[in-house]
PDB file of C-alpha atoms in Angstrom:
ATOM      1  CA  UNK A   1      20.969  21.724 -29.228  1.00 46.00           C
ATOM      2  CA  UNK A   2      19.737  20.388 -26.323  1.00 54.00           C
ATOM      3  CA  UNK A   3      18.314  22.460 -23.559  1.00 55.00           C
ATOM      4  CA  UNK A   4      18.127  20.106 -20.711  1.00 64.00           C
ATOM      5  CA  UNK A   5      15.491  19.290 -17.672  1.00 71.00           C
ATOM      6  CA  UNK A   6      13.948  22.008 -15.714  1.00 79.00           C
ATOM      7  CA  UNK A   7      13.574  19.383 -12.651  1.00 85.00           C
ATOM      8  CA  UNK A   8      15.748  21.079  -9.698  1.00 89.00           C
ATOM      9  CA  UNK A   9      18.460  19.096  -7.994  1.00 88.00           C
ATOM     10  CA  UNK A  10      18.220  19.346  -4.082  1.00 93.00           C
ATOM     11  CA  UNK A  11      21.880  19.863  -2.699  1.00 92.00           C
ATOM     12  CA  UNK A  12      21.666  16.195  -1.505  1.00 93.00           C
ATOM     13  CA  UNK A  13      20.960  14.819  -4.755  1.00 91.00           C
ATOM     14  CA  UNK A  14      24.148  16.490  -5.980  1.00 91.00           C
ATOM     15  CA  UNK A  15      26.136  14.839  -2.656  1.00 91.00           C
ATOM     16  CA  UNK A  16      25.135  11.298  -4.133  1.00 93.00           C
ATOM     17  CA  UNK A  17      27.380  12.118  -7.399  1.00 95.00           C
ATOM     18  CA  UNK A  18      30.581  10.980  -6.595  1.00 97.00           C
ATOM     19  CA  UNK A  19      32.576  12.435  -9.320  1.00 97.00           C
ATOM     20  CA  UNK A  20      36.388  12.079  -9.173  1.00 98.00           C
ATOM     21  CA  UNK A  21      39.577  12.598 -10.812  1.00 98.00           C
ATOM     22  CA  UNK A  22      42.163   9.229 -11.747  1.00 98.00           C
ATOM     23  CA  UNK A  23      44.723   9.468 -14.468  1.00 98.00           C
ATOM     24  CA  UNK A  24      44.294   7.378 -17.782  1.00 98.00           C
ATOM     25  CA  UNK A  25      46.532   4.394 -17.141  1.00 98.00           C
ATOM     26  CA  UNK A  26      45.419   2.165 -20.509  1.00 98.00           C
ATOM     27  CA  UNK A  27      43.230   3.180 -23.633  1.00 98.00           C
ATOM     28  CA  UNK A  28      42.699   0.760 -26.698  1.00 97.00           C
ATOM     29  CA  UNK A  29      40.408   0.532 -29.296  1.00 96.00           C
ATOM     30  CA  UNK A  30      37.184  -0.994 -27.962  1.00 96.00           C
ATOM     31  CA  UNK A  31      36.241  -3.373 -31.564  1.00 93.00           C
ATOM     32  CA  UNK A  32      33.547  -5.243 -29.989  1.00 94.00           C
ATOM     33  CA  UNK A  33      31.058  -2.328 -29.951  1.00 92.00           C
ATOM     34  CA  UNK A  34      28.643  -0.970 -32.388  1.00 91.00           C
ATOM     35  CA  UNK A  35      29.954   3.093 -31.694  1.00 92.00           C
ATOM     36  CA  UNK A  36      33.649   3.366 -32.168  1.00 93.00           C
ATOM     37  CA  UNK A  37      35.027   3.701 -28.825  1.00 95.00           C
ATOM     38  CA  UNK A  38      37.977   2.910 -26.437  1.00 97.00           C
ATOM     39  CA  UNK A  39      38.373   0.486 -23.906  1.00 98.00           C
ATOM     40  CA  UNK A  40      40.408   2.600 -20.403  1.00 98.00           C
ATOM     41  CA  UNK A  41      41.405   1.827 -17.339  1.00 98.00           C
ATOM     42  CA  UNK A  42      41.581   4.745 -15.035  1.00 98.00           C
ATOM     43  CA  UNK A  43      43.278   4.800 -11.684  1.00 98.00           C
ATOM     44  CA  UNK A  44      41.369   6.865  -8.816  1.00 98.00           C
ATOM     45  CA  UNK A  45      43.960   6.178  -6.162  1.00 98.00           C
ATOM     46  CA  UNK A  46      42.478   4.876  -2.860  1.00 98.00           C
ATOM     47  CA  UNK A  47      39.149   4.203  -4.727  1.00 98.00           C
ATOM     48  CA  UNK A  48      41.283   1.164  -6.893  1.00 98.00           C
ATOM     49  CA  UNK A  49      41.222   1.013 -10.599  1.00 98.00           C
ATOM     50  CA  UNK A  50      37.998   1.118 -12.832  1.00 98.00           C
ATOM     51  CA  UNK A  51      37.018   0.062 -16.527  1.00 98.00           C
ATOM     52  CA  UNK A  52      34.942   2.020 -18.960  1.00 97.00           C
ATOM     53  CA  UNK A  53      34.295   2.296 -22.541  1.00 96.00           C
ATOM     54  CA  UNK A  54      34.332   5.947 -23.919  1.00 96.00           C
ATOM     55  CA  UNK A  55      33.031   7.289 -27.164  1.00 95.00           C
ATOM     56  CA  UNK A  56      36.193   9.609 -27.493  1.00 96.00           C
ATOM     57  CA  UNK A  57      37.083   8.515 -30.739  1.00 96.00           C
ATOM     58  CA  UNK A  58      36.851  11.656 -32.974  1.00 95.00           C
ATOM     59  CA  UNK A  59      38.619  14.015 -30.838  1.00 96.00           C
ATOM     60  CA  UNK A  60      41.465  12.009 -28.944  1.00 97.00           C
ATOM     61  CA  UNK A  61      43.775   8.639 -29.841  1.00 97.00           C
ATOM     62  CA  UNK A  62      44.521   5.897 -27.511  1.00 97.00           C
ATOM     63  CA  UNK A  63      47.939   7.288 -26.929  1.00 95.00           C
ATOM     64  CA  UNK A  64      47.294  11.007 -25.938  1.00 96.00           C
ATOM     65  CA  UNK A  65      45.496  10.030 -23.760  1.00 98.00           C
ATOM     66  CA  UNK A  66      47.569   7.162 -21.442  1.00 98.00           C
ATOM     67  CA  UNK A  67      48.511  10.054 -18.549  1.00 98.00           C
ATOM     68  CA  UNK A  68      45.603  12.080 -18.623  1.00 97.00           C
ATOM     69  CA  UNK A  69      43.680  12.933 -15.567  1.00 98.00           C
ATOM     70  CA  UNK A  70      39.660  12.708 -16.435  1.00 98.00           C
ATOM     71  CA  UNK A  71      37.090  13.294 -14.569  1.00 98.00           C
ATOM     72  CA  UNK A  72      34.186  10.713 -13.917  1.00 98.00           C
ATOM     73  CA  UNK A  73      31.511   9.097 -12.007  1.00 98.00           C
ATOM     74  CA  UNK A  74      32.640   6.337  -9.957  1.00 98.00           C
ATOM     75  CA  UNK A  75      29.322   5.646  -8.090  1.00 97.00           C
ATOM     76  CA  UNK A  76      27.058   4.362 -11.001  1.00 94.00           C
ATOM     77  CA  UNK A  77      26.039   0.716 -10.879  1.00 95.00           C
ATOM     78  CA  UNK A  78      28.776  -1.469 -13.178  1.00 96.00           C
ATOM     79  CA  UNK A  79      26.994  -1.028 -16.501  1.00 95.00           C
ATOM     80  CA  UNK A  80      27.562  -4.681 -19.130  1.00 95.00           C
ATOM     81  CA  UNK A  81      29.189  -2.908 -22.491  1.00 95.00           C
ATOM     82  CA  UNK A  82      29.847  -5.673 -25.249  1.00 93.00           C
ATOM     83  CA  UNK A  83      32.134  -8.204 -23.755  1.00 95.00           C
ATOM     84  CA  UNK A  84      33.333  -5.556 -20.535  1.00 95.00           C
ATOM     85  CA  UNK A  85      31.317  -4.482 -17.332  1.00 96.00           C
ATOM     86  CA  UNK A  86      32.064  -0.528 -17.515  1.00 97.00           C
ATOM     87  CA  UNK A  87      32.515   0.591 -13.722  1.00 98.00           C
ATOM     88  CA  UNK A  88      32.365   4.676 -14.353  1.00 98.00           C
ATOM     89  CA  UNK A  89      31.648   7.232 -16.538  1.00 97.00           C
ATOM     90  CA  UNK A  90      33.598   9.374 -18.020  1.00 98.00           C
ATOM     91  CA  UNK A  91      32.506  12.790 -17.922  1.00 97.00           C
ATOM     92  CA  UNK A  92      32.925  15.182 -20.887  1.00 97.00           C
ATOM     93  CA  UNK A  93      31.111  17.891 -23.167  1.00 96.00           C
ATOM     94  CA  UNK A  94      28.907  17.156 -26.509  1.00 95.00           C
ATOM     95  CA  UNK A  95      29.850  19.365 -29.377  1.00 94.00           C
ATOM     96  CA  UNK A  96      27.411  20.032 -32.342  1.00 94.00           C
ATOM     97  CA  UNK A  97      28.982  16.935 -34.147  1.00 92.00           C
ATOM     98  CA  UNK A  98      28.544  14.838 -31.292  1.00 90.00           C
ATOM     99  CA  UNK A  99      32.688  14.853 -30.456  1.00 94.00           C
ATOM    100  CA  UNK A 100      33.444  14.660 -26.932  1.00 95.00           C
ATOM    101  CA  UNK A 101      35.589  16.887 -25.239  1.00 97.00           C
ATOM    102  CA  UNK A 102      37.100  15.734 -21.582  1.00 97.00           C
ATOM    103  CA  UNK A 103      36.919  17.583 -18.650  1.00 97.00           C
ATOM    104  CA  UNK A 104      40.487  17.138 -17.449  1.00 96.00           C
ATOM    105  CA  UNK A 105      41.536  19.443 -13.769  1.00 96.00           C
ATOM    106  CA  UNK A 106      43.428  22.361 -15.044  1.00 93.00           C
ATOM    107  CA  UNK A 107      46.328  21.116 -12.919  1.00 96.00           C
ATOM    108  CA  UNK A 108      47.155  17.809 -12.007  1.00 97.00           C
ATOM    109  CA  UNK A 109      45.500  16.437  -8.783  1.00 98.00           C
ATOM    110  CA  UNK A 110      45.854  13.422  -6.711  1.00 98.00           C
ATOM    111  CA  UNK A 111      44.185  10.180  -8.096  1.00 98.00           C
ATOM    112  CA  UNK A 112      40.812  10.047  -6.258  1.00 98.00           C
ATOM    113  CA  UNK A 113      40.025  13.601  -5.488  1.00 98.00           C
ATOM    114  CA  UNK A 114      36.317  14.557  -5.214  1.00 97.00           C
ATOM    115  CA  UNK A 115      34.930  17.000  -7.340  1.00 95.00           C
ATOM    116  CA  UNK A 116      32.515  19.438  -5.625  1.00 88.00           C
TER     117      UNK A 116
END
């Protein structure tokens, strides 16, 4: 298990995380890359649609999760994955196995809303 960093985070340094919520519009198998994963799209309202490739594989399918609200990083420079240029990161928690759990708002939100 991991235990993390013991470097502090000034209050600032958590401002530049721009973590927000968009709804799953399109999931597919991503079959170009080493680590199963899937390809989404994820709509975060005024802040436009973004790509990503997610390593969600053991714990969701492509369909469950078209409609979802997730919540990710949309401020991280566009990352090359395989064949696709991933433009945020989809934030979620590690299990033992490494299976990845999304952090989804307990109700739903509107596309684009900042997490704090």
């Amino acid at each position: 298990m991991e235990t993390g960093t013991n470097e502090k985070l000034t209050w600032n340094d958590f401002l530049k995380v721009e973590m927000r919520i968009g709804t799953v519009i399109s999931a597919e198998e991503f079959k170009e890359v080493r680590n199963p994963a899937y390809k989404l799209i994820i709509d975060f309202g005024a802040y436009g649609q973004r790509k990503t490739s997610a390593q969600i594989t053991k714990l969701y399918k492509p369909q469950e999760l078209v409609g979802n609200q997730v919540v990710a990083v949309i401020n991280f420079p566009p990352k090359q994955i395989a064949n696709m240029m991933s433009e945020c990161l989809v934030l979620g928690g590690v299990g033992d196995h490494n299976e990845v759990t999304l952090i989804e708002p307990g109700k739903k939100v509107e596309n684009g809303t900042r997490i704090s």
